[in-house]
Amino acid sequence: MTPERLESSGKTRTPRKTRATALRRRMHAATCLLAGATLASTMLVAAPANAGNHWFTDISETAVPKAECGPGSLPEPGLQGDVSAEDRLSGRSKRGYHCNLTKLGNVTGGGGGIVSASFEHCSYTGSLFPGNNFMPQPGVGIVSAKDPRNPRIVGSLTDTAMRAGTWETLKVNKKRKLLAATGVPFVWGAGFFAVYDISDCERPKLLNARGGGLAHPIPFTSHEGGWSPDGRTYWASGIAPGHLSAIDVSDPRNPRVIWQGLHSFLGHGFGISPDGNRMYLSNMMGITILDISAVQRRDPYPQVRHVAAYHWPDGQLNQHSIPITHGGKPYVITADEGGSGGVKIFDVTRVDKPRYAAQLKLEINLPEHLDTQFRSSMGGSLFGSNPHYCAVDRPTDPTALACSWESSGIRVFDIRDLDRIREIAYYNPPAQKGATVLTRPNSPHVVASIIGVPAIEFLSLGMSLANGRAKLHEMVGPRAGMVVGGDVSTDWCFSPPEFRGNKIFVTCGDGGFYALELSSRVYTPPPDQDSYLG
Amino acid sequence: MTDSRRPAWLPLAGLASLAVLLLAIGVVVGSVWRPFASDDAGATSPKTLSVTDIGFAQDMSMHHDQAILMARTVLAAPDVDPAIRGLADQILVAQSAENGTMRGWLQLFGIPQTSETPMAWMSQGGAHAHDGATPGSPRDAPMPGLASADEMGRLSTLRGDEAETLFLQLMIRHHRAGIEMARAAYNDPRSGQATKQLALSMIGDQGNELGQMTMALRERGKEPLPE
């Protein structure tokens, strides 16, 4: 779990172009778009290195130790994180899997969108365009988990941005009690921004009556977004081109873009240091570190400086990062949503001399098991088993890390000792097999299930096959023919699992909101617990 | 409503071929991705960039970033004259393409996208040194012609005639400085051929736009901002 540091720098790589042939159908086009994005990310960010660029070439072959499941658990029978093709076919996956993490309550609604947010006893369900508009309560759903055993949908937020699909932009700033999102209809959006006062979390109030709506959109593009820790700036990023915009929300009634720039060809999520001065921004094949202090200070002529970039082949489509402090030293925890790179932790005491401190993979993510992952994920649509959004239980010396791991559900790790990280619990929700766009219009998994192939995985799978770690014949299983038409035989969990004492609040794409409880055998909340996702 | 003439297996076969294609691409890319060996370095770096090539690409692309934001801001504002929208659109397209070019050079040579010392290449160049070349404090603009965050913020709150006027005033000041930077790069003996070509095309394009904007501002009975 502590890979050797195999960093090298000063290499020049030749970008190569591979062009897919022209495809006729929309289904093909969607697959092609994703494949293209992955390929483009490979080619474009495979930049030559210099002093500011760092390559981490290790492909980790170690998984974190499995959780020891206590009484009442319903453990995964096979590889850690795997939902086998057989379990998917037989209907076993409809019962889910859990270990030291049990369900208290659940509310599904029309499905859980992509990324949801939570504050106090409320959760806000990300919206998917156009599906959310066909729900009884369109827009971003408000879930009250005041009684975690009986969570309820108590309303919805319907400003333009909220109904246009919030993708990975719906975020809470706890300090100022604000909730914001941008409108992202499909992969990329522009112009629509909404910010709400959530002091009364069940009854948010729209603040930006002026800019960001239909009448006066504001000039930014986004796929992803998030708050500066002080809640005065909302940063909108991604996906292509790698545009980054700083929206000044000092006066939330009148949000305005005060800086915008392009910092890599592709961009995605990020994490910001607690002082608001440094951003760890995904460049899809790693992270780019930006000095955003001039915007944070509100310099009259702010410029954002490129400090360093870390790149790695072990995992693609870097999703987001969580800057933490551990033992007095700054670290960044960062997750890749594709390619089975898992979660990586870097010591960034000297940001231009990063140290690879730890990596978290499940067994299903190991190069030798990528054939099994493909075999299992066939018919499950684009995503396989990868971390998407994570949260720690406090920003300083966190004791636990919880991640949404797509088809592997919610995974919780003990990270008190970065040299001895281990899994302590998981909850993989019951599959909503057979769900359709009529019953789950807000589920990205149901909508994407027109495609059956786990296309996001192909780059790492290709590497493993070429390296002889994965075997072609082990990729073929009873679901190999499900190229088109997935059957939603696992859930897709994408949202940050947020700590609430010994409970976790999280939302998955098909099953919606879950209130879960961690066994006291494996987790004791620290007194200053403060769930934090960067 | 199904197409009876098309056999049912056709889309399936198409998707199956697509899956095979994706996998093949994965294998090919995966296998060429692996080598990070040091012996592949240097094979494709035929040229080096001079301090002016680097400084110009870093600073001008940052300068362009703001022009692009300015153009997008006025495009998002309500009730703006189509002629001004057309002009903003033209600037947005031209400068986005130029930014792609300049950042591509930096990317290719593994040079950071931003400079530690903005405008240093111009002050060292001699003939066209600018007063704003060495910013003393974060209160100063790091390069000439930039609008402040307040000015940008104000632009984003305006509509119609007011938005048009402020856009023209800010963009005229921005373009004048941009042309000055491009001229300095063109005249700098350290500039490579590609930098000179790009600088020359900027001088031409921005010069034309400057003329159009100055006329448009005059039509509105307003004056340009002091430099």
Tab-separated table of C-alpha atoms in Angstrom, chain B:
chain	number	residue	atom	x	y	z
B	1	MET	CA	-41.451	2.248	-35.609
B	2	THR	CA	-38.665	-0.080	-36.661
B	3	ASP	CA	-36.785	-0.047	-39.901
B	4	SER	CA	-37.856	-3.346	-41.433
B	5	ARG	CA	-35.218	-3.298	-44.135
B	6	ARG	CA	-32.348	-3.286	-41.658
B	7	PRO	CA	-31.470	-6.658	-40.168
B	8	ALA	CA	-31.723	-6.710	-36.385
B	9	TRP	CA	-28.176	-7.971	-35.948
B	10	LEU	CA	-26.669	-4.966	-37.687
B	11	PRO	CA	-26.573	-2.527	-34.741
B	12	LEU	CA	-25.374	-5.318	-32.474
B	13	ALA	CA	-22.611	-6.211	-34.895
B	14	GLY	CA	-21.723	-2.528	-35.128
B	15	LEU	CA	-21.480	-2.179	-31.381
B	16	ALA	CA	-19.542	-5.421	-31.074
B	17	SER	CA	-17.044	-4.085	-33.605
B	18	LEU	CA	-16.890	-0.865	-31.637
B	19	ALA	CA	-16.109	-2.791	-28.459
B	20	VAL	CA	-13.334	-4.667	-30.264
B	21	LEU	CA	-12.053	-1.387	-31.650
B	22	LEU	CA	-12.006	0.229	-28.205
B	23	LEU	CA	-10.163	-2.710	-26.795
B	24	ALA	CA	-7.679	-2.649	-29.651
B	25	ILE	CA	-7.103	1.052	-29.088
B	26	GLY	CA	-6.644	0.332	-25.394
B	27	VAL	CA	-4.056	-2.330	-26.126
B	28	VAL	CA	-2.173	-0.145	-28.573
B	29	VAL	CA	-2.224	2.942	-26.373
B	30	GLY	CA	-1.549	0.848	-23.288
B	31	SER	CA	1.498	-0.736	-24.828
B	32	VAL	CA	2.964	2.506	-26.125
B	33	TRP	CA	2.117	4.227	-22.866
B	34	ARG	CA	4.369	2.015	-20.786
B	35	PRO	CA	7.804	3.116	-21.805
B	36	PHE	CA	8.963	5.932	-19.623
B	37	ALA	CA	12.525	4.863	-20.241
B	38	SER	CA	15.019	7.654	-20.365
B	39	ASP	CA	16.255	6.663	-23.803
B	40	ASP	CA	13.157	8.037	-25.510
B	41	ALA	CA	14.012	11.543	-24.460
B	42	GLY	CA	15.239	14.136	-26.835
B	43	ALA	CA	14.377	12.345	-30.058
B	44	THR	CA	11.753	14.875	-31.053
B	45	SER	CA	12.994	18.202	-29.802
B	46	PRO	CA	14.407	19.767	-32.918
B	47	LYS	CA	14.450	23.340	-31.658
B	48	THR	CA	14.607	25.347	-28.513
B	49	LEU	CA	12.568	28.375	-27.594
B	50	SER	CA	14.221	31.681	-26.821
B	51	VAL	CA	13.448	33.731	-23.747
B	52	THR	CA	11.236	35.953	-25.913
B	53	ASP	CA	9.388	33.014	-27.484
B	54	ILE	CA	8.646	31.660	-24.006
B	55	GLY	CA	7.847	34.991	-22.378
B	56	PHE	CA	5.628	36.090	-25.240
B	57	ALA	CA	3.717	32.790	-25.276
B	58	GLN	CA	3.239	32.811	-21.499
B	59	ASP	CA	2.314	36.468	-21.138
B	60	MET	CA	0.293	36.891	-24.302
B	61	SER	CA	-1.774	33.776	-23.558
B	62	MET	CA	-2.540	35.123	-20.089
B	63	HIS	CA	-3.371	38.515	-21.609
B	64	HIS	CA	-5.645	36.746	-24.122
B	65	ASP	CA	-7.389	34.858	-21.282
B	66	GLN	CA	-8.795	38.147	-20.086
B	67	ALA	CA	-9.847	39.304	-23.549
B	68	ILE	CA	-11.690	36.006	-23.953
B	69	LEU	CA	-13.427	36.473	-20.606
B	70	MET	CA	-14.319	40.057	-21.587
B	71	ALA	CA	-15.816	38.858	-24.871
B	72	ARG	CA	-17.754	36.089	-23.152
B	73	THR	CA	-19.022	38.542	-20.567
B	74	VAL	CA	-20.500	40.881	-23.141
B	75	LEU	CA	-21.887	37.920	-25.099
B	76	ALA	CA	-23.717	36.809	-21.958
B	77	ALA	CA	-25.118	40.282	-21.248
B	78	PRO	CA	-28.715	40.962	-22.283
B	79	ASP	CA	-29.771	43.407	-25.004
B	80	VAL	CA	-26.383	43.915	-26.614
B	81	ASP	CA	-26.187	45.292	-30.175
B	82	PRO	CA	-25.579	42.434	-32.688
B	83	ALA	CA	-22.635	44.375	-34.160
B	84	ILE	CA	-20.884	44.368	-30.782
B	85	ARG	CA	-21.785	40.720	-30.281
B	86	GLY	CA	-20.269	39.929	-33.671
B	87	LEU	CA	-17.086	41.735	-32.729
B	88	ALA	CA	-16.900	39.942	-29.374
B	89	ASP	CA	-17.461	36.642	-31.102
B	90	GLN	CA	-14.665	37.362	-33.572
B	91	ILE	CA	-12.248	38.215	-30.731
B	92	LEU	CA	-13.304	35.120	-28.799
B	93	VAL	CA	-12.647	32.798	-31.722
B	94	ALA	CA	-9.388	34.401	-32.877
B	95	GLN	CA	-7.838	34.659	-29.435
B	96	SER	CA	-8.917	31.170	-28.373
B	97	ALA	CA	-7.159	29.773	-31.425
B	98	GLU	CA	-4.052	31.861	-30.761
B	99	ASN	CA	-4.040	30.726	-27.139
B	100	GLY	CA	-4.223	27.104	-28.246
B	101	THR	CA	-1.199	27.707	-30.461
B	102	MET	CA	0.905	29.461	-27.837
B	103	ARG	CA	0.037	27.023	-25.069
B	104	GLY	CA	0.732	24.162	-27.448
B	105	TRP	CA	4.288	25.456	-27.896
B	106	LEU	CA	4.779	25.617	-24.135
B	107	GLN	CA	3.244	22.199	-23.634
B	108	LEU	CA	5.407	20.676	-26.355
B	109	PHE	CA	8.576	21.998	-24.776
B	110	GLY	CA	7.504	21.178	-21.226
B	111	ILE	CA	7.485	24.797	-20.115
B	112	PRO	CA	5.032	26.055	-17.476
B	113	GLN	CA	1.986	27.845	-18.854
B	114	THR	CA	2.621	30.864	-16.667
B	115	SER	CA	5.663	32.999	-16.026
B	116	GLU	CA	7.325	33.613	-12.680
B	117	THR	CA	8.297	37.079	-13.925
B	118	PRO	CA	5.649	38.418	-16.278
B	119	MET	CA	6.880	40.831	-18.964
B	120	ALA	CA	10.552	40.261	-18.106
B	121	TRP	CA	11.214	39.379	-21.755
B	122	MET	CA	9.979	42.817	-22.800
B	123	SER	CA	11.942	44.832	-20.283
B	124	GLN	CA	15.114	42.939	-21.150
B	125	GLY	CA	14.423	43.422	-24.840
B	126	GLY	CA	15.565	47.037	-24.702
B	127	ALA	CA	13.639	49.151	-27.181
B	128	HIS	CA	10.112	48.474	-25.956
B	129	ALA	CA	10.417	48.258	-22.247
B	130	HIS	CA	7.196	49.155	-20.473
B	131	ASP	CA	6.729	50.880	-17.165
B	132	GLY	CA	4.483	48.113	-15.895
B	133	ALA	CA	7.109	45.515	-16.646
B	134	THR	CA	8.184	44.746	-13.127
B	135	PRO	CA	5.203	44.755	-10.866
B	136	GLY	CA	6.141	45.988	-7.472
B	137	SER	CA	3.198	44.690	-5.481
B	138	PRO	CA	0.102	42.608	-6.002
B	139	ARG	CA	-1.794	45.888	-6.325
B	140	ASP	CA	-0.098	46.576	-9.663
B	141	ALA	CA	-1.135	45.071	-12.961
B	142	PRO	CA	1.439	42.479	-13.995
B	143	MET	CA	1.104	43.527	-17.630
B	144	PRO	CA	-0.310	46.521	-19.499
B	145	GLY	CA	-3.888	46.898	-20.669
B	146	LEU	CA	-5.456	44.532	-18.169
B	147	ALA	CA	-8.812	45.315	-16.645
B	148	SER	CA	-8.998	44.983	-12.881
B	149	ALA	CA	-11.180	42.351	-11.250
B	150	ASP	CA	-13.535	45.174	-10.273
B	151	GLU	CA	-13.850	46.383	-13.851
B	152	MET	CA	-14.489	42.830	-15.042
B	153	GLY	CA	-17.035	42.352	-12.297
B	154	ARG	CA	-18.800	45.605	-13.178
B	155	LEU	CA	-18.969	44.611	-16.864
B	156	SER	CA	-20.709	41.386	-15.891
B	157	THR	CA	-23.488	43.285	-14.121
B	158	LEU	CA	-24.350	45.624	-17.007
B	159	ARG	CA	-26.726	45.231	-19.915
B	160	GLY	CA	-27.467	46.864	-23.267
B	161	ASP	CA	-25.844	50.195	-24.017
B	162	GLU	CA	-23.894	50.366	-20.756
B	163	ALA	CA	-22.402	46.925	-21.287
B	164	GLU	CA	-21.462	47.811	-24.882
B	165	THR	CA	-19.713	51.027	-23.850
B	166	LEU	CA	-17.692	49.545	-21.003
B	167	PHE	CA	-16.793	46.524	-23.143
B	168	LEU	CA	-15.487	48.801	-25.903
B	169	GLN	CA	-13.530	50.941	-23.458
B	170	LEU	CA	-11.924	47.962	-21.722
B	171	MET	CA	-11.200	46.089	-24.935
B	172	ILE	CA	-9.701	49.125	-26.665
B	173	ARG	CA	-7.262	49.586	-23.772
B	174	HIS	CA	-6.579	45.839	-23.758
B	175	HIS	CA	-5.969	45.698	-27.522
B	176	ARG	CA	-3.645	48.705	-27.518
B	177	ALA	CA	-1.422	46.998	-24.969
B	178	GLY	CA	-1.724	43.664	-26.785
B	179	ILE	CA	-0.541	45.270	-30.011
B	180	GLU	CA	2.363	46.862	-28.138
B	181	MET	CA	3.376	43.447	-26.771
B	182	ALA	CA	3.072	41.830	-30.201
B	183	ARG	CA	5.136	44.607	-31.766
B	184	ALA	CA	7.854	44.154	-29.138
B	185	ALA	CA	7.937	40.421	-29.851
B	186	TYR	CA	8.060	41.016	-33.591
B	187	ASN	CA	10.942	43.464	-33.274
B	188	ASP	CA	12.901	41.383	-30.771
B	189	PRO	CA	15.875	39.737	-32.492
B	190	ARG	CA	15.559	36.765	-30.132
B	191	SER	CA	12.104	35.855	-31.478
B	192	GLY	CA	11.787	32.729	-33.572
B	193	GLN	CA	10.018	32.697	-36.927
B	194	ALA	CA	6.781	31.253	-35.514
B	195	THR	CA	6.602	33.939	-32.823
B	196	LYS	CA	7.173	36.658	-35.410
B	197	GLN	CA	4.438	35.272	-37.666
B	198	LEU	CA	1.933	35.006	-34.859
B	199	ALA	CA	2.827	38.465	-33.521
B	200	LEU	CA	2.392	39.957	-36.985
B	201	SER	CA	-1.024	38.383	-37.416
B	202	MET	CA	-2.068	39.707	-33.999
B	203	ILE	CA	-0.956	43.205	-34.923
B	204	GLY	CA	-3.073	42.983	-38.090
B	205	ASP	CA	-6.190	41.467	-36.496
B	206	GLN	CA	-6.177	43.528	-33.358
B	207	GLY	CA	-5.381	46.672	-35.327
B	208	ASN	CA	-8.512	46.135	-37.429
B	209	GLU	CA	-10.614	45.403	-34.373
B	210	LEU	CA	-9.205	48.450	-32.634
B	211	GLY	CA	-10.356	50.611	-35.548
B	212	GLN	CA	-13.866	49.115	-35.468
B	213	MET	CA	-14.136	49.473	-31.712
B	214	THR	CA	-12.897	53.053	-31.691
B	215	MET	CA	-15.523	53.984	-34.279
B	216	ALA	CA	-18.233	52.140	-32.380
B	217	LEU	CA	-17.299	53.944	-29.185
B	218	ARG	CA	-17.316	57.309	-30.947
B	219	GLU	CA	-20.788	56.557	-32.348
B	220	ARG	CA	-21.918	56.196	-28.759
B	221	GLY	CA	-20.415	59.572	-27.926
B	222	LYS	CA	-17.968	58.093	-25.395
B	223	GLU	CA	-14.232	58.430	-24.935
B	224	PRO	CA	-11.616	55.675	-24.577
B	225	LEU	CA	-10.203	55.087	-21.091
B	226	PRO	CA	-6.837	56.662	-20.252
B	227	GLU	CA	-3.981	54.206	-20.670
